[in-house]
Coordinates of N, CA and C in Angstrom, one line a residue:
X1 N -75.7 -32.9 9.3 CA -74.3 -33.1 9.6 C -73.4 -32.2 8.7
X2 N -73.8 -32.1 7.5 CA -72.8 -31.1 6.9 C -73.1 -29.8 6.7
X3 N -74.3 -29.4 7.1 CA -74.3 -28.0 7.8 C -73.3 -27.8 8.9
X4 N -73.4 -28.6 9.8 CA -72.7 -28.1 10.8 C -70.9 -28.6 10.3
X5 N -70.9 -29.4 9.8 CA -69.0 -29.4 9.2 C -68.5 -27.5 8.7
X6 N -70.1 -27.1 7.7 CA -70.0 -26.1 6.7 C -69.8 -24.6 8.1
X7 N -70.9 -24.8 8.9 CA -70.9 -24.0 9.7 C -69.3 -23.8 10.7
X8 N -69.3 -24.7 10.8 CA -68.2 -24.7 11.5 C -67.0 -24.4 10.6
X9 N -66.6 -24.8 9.7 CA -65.7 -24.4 8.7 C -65.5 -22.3 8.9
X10 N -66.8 -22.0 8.9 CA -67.3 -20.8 8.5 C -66.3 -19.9 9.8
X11 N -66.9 -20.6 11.0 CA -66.3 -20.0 12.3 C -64.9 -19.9 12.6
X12 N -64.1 -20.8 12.0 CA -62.8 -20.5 12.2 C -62.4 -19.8 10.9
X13 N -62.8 -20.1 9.9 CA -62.3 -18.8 8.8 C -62.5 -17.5 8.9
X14 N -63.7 -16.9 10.2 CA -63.8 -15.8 10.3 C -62.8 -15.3 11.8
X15 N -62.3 -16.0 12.4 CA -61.8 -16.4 13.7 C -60.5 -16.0 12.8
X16 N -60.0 -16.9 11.8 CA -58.8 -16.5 11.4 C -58.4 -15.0 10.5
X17 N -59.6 -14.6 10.0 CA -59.5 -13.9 9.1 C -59.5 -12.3 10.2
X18 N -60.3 -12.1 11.4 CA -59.8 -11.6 12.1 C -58.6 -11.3 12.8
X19 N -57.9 -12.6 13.2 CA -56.6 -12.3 13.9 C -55.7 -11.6 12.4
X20 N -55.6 -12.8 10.8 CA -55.1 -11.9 10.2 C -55.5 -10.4 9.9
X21 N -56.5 -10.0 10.2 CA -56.5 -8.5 9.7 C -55.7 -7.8 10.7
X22 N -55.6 -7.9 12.0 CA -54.8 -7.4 13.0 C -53.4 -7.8 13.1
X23 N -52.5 -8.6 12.6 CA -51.5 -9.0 12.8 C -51.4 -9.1 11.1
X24 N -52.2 -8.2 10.0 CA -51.2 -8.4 8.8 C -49.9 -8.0 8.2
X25 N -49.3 -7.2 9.1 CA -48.3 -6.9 8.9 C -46.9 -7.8 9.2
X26 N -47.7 -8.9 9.6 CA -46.9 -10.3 9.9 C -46.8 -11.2 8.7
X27 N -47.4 -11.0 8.0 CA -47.6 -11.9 7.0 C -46.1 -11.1 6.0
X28 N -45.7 -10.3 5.6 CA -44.4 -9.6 4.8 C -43.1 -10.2 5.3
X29 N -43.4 -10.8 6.9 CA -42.2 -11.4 7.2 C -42.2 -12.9 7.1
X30 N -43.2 -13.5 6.7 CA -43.4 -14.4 6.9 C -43.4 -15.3 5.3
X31 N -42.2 -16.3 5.2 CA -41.8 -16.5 3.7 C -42.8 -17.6 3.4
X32 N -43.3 -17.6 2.2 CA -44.6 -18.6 1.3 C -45.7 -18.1 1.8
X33 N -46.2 -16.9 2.6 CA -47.5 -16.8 3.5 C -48.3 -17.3 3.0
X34 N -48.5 -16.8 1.4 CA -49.8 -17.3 1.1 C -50.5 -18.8 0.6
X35 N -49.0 -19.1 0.4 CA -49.0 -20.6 0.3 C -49.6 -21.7 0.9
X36 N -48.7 -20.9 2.5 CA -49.1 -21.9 3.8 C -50.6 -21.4 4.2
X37 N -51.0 -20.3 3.9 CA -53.0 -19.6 3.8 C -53.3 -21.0 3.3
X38 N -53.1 -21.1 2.1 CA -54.0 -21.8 1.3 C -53.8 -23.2 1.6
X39 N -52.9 -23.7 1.8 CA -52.8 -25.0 3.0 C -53.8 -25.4 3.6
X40 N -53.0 -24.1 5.2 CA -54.2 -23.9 5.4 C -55.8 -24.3 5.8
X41 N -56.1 -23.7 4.8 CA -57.7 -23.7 4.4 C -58.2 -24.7 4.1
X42 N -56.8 -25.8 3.0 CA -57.1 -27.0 2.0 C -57.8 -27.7 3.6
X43 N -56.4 -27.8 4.6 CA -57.0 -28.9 6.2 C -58.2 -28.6 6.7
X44 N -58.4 -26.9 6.6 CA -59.7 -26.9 7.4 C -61.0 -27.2 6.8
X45 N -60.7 -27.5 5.3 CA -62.0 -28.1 4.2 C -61.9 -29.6 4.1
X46 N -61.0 -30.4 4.7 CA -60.9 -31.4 4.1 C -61.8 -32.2 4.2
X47 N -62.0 -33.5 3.5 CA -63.6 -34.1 3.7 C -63.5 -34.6 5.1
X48 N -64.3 -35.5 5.8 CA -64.3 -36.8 6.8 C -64.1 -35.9 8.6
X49 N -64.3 -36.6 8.9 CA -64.1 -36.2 10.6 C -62.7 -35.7 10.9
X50 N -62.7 -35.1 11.8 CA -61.6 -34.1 12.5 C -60.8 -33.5 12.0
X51 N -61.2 -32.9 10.5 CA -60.7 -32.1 10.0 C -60.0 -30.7 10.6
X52 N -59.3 -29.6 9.8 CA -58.6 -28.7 10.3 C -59.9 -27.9 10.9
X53 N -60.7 -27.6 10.5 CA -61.9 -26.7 11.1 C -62.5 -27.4 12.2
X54 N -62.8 -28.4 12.3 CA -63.7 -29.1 13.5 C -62.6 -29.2 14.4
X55 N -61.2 -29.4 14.4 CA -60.2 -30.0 15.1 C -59.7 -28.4 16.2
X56 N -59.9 -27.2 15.2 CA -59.4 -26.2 16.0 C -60.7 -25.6 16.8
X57 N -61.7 -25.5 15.9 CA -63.3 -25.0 16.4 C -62.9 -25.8 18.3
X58 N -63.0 -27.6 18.2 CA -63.1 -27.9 19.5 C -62.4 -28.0 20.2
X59 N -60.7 -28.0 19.7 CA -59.6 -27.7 20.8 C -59.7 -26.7 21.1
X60 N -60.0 -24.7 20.2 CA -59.3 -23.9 21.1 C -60.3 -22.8 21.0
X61 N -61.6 -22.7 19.4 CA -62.4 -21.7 19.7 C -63.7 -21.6 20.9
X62 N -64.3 -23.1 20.7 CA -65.4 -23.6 21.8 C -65.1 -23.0 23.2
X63 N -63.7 -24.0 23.5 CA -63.2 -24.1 25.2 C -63.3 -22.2 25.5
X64 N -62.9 -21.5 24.6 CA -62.2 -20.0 25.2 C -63.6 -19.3 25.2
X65 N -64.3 -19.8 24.1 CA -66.4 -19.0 24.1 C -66.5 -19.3 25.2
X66 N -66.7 -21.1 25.4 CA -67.2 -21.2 26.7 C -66.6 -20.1 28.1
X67 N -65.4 -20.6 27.9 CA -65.4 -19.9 29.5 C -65.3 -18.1 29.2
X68 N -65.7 -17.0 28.1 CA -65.9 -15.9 28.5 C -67.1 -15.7 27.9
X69 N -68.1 -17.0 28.1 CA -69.6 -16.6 27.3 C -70.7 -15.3 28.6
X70 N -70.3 -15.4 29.6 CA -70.9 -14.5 30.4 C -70.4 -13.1 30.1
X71 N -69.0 -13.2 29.8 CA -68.6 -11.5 29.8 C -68.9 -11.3 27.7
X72 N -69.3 -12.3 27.3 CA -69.6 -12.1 25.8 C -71.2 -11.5 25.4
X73 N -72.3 -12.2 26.9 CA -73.4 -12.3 26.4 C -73.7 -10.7 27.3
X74 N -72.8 -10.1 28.3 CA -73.0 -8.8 28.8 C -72.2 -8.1 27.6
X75 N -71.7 -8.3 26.7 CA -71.2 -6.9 25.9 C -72.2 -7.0 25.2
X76 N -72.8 -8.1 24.8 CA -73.8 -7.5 23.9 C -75.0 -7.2 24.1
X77 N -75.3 -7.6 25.6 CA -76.8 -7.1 25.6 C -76.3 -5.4 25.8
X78 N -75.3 -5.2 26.4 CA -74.7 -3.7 26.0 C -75.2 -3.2 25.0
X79 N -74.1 -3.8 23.8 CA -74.3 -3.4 22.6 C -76.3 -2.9 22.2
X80 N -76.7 -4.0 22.4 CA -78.1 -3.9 22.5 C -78.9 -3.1 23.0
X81 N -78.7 -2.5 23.9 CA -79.5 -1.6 24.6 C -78.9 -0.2 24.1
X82 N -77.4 -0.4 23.7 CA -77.3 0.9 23.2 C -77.7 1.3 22.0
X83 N -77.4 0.3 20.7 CA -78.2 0.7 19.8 C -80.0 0.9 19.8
X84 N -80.3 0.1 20.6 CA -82.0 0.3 21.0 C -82.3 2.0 21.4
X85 N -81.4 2.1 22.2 CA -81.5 3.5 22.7 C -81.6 4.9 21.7
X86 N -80.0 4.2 20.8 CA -80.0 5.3 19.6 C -81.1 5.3 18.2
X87 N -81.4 3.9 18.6 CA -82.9 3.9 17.4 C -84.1 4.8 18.1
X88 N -84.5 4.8 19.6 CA -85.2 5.4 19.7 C -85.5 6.7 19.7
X89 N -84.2 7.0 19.8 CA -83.7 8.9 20.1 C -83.9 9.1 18.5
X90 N -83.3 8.5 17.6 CA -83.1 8.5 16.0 C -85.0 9.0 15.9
X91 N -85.7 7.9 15.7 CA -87.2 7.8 15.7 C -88.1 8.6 16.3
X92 N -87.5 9.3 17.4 CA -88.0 10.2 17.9 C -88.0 12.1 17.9
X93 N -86.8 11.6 17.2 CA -86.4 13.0 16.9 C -86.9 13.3 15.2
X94 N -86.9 12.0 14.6 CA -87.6 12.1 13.3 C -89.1 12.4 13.1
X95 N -90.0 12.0 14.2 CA -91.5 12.3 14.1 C -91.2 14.1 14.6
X96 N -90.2 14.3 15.5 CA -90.4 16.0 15.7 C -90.3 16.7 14.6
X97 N -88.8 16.3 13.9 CA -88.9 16.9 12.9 C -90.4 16.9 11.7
X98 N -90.8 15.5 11.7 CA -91.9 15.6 10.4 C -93.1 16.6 11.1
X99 N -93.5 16.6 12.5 CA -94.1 17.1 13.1 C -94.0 18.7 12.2
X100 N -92.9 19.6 13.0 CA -92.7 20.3 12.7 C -92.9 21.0 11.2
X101 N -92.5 19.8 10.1 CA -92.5 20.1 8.8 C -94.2 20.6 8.6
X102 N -95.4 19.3 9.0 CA -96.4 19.5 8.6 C -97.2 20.6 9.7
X103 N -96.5 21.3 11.0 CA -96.9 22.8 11.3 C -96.9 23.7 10.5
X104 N -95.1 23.7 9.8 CA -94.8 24.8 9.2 C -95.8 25.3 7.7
X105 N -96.1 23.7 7.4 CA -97.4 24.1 5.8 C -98.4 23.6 6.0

């Protein structure tokens, strides 16, 4: 049980810490920012059930995964195959090279 409080904590802190890195230039207009940050954080830690983390995780991060988990689990098998691809090309052009090395002596 408090793995998953902790886990979950984890997911919206990085959920948030994303949208702030892209919208930080909102934060200069925004009076006490760091104040209301650290707020905040206090709700999404707080002890006991439906805290600020479990409360946003199930109202708004869950519902929006769910419904773009198909176009989430195609970018990455993407992602996947394309780095697979560049490890192979990487690995393969490294035995030519060693190849080569141990022709040359």
């Amino acid at each position: 049980k408090d793995d998953k409080k902790w886990l979950t904590y984890w997911v919206v802190f990085a959920f948030f810490s994303v949208i702030e890195y892209f919208s930080g230039f909102l934060m200069y207009f925004i009076p006490f920012y760091w104040l209301l940050k650290c707020l905040f954080m206090v709700w999404c830690m707080l002890p006991g059930q439906n805290n600020g983390a479990e409360f946003l995780y199930n109202r708004l991060i869950r519902p929006k995964f769910k419904q773009h988990q198909g176009q989430i689990d195609k970018m990455m098998g993407d992602a996947q195959n394309a780095v697979g691809g560049f490890v192979d090309t990487m690995t393969n052009e490294a035995k030519n090279l060693a190849a080569e090395h141990l022709k040359a002596n």
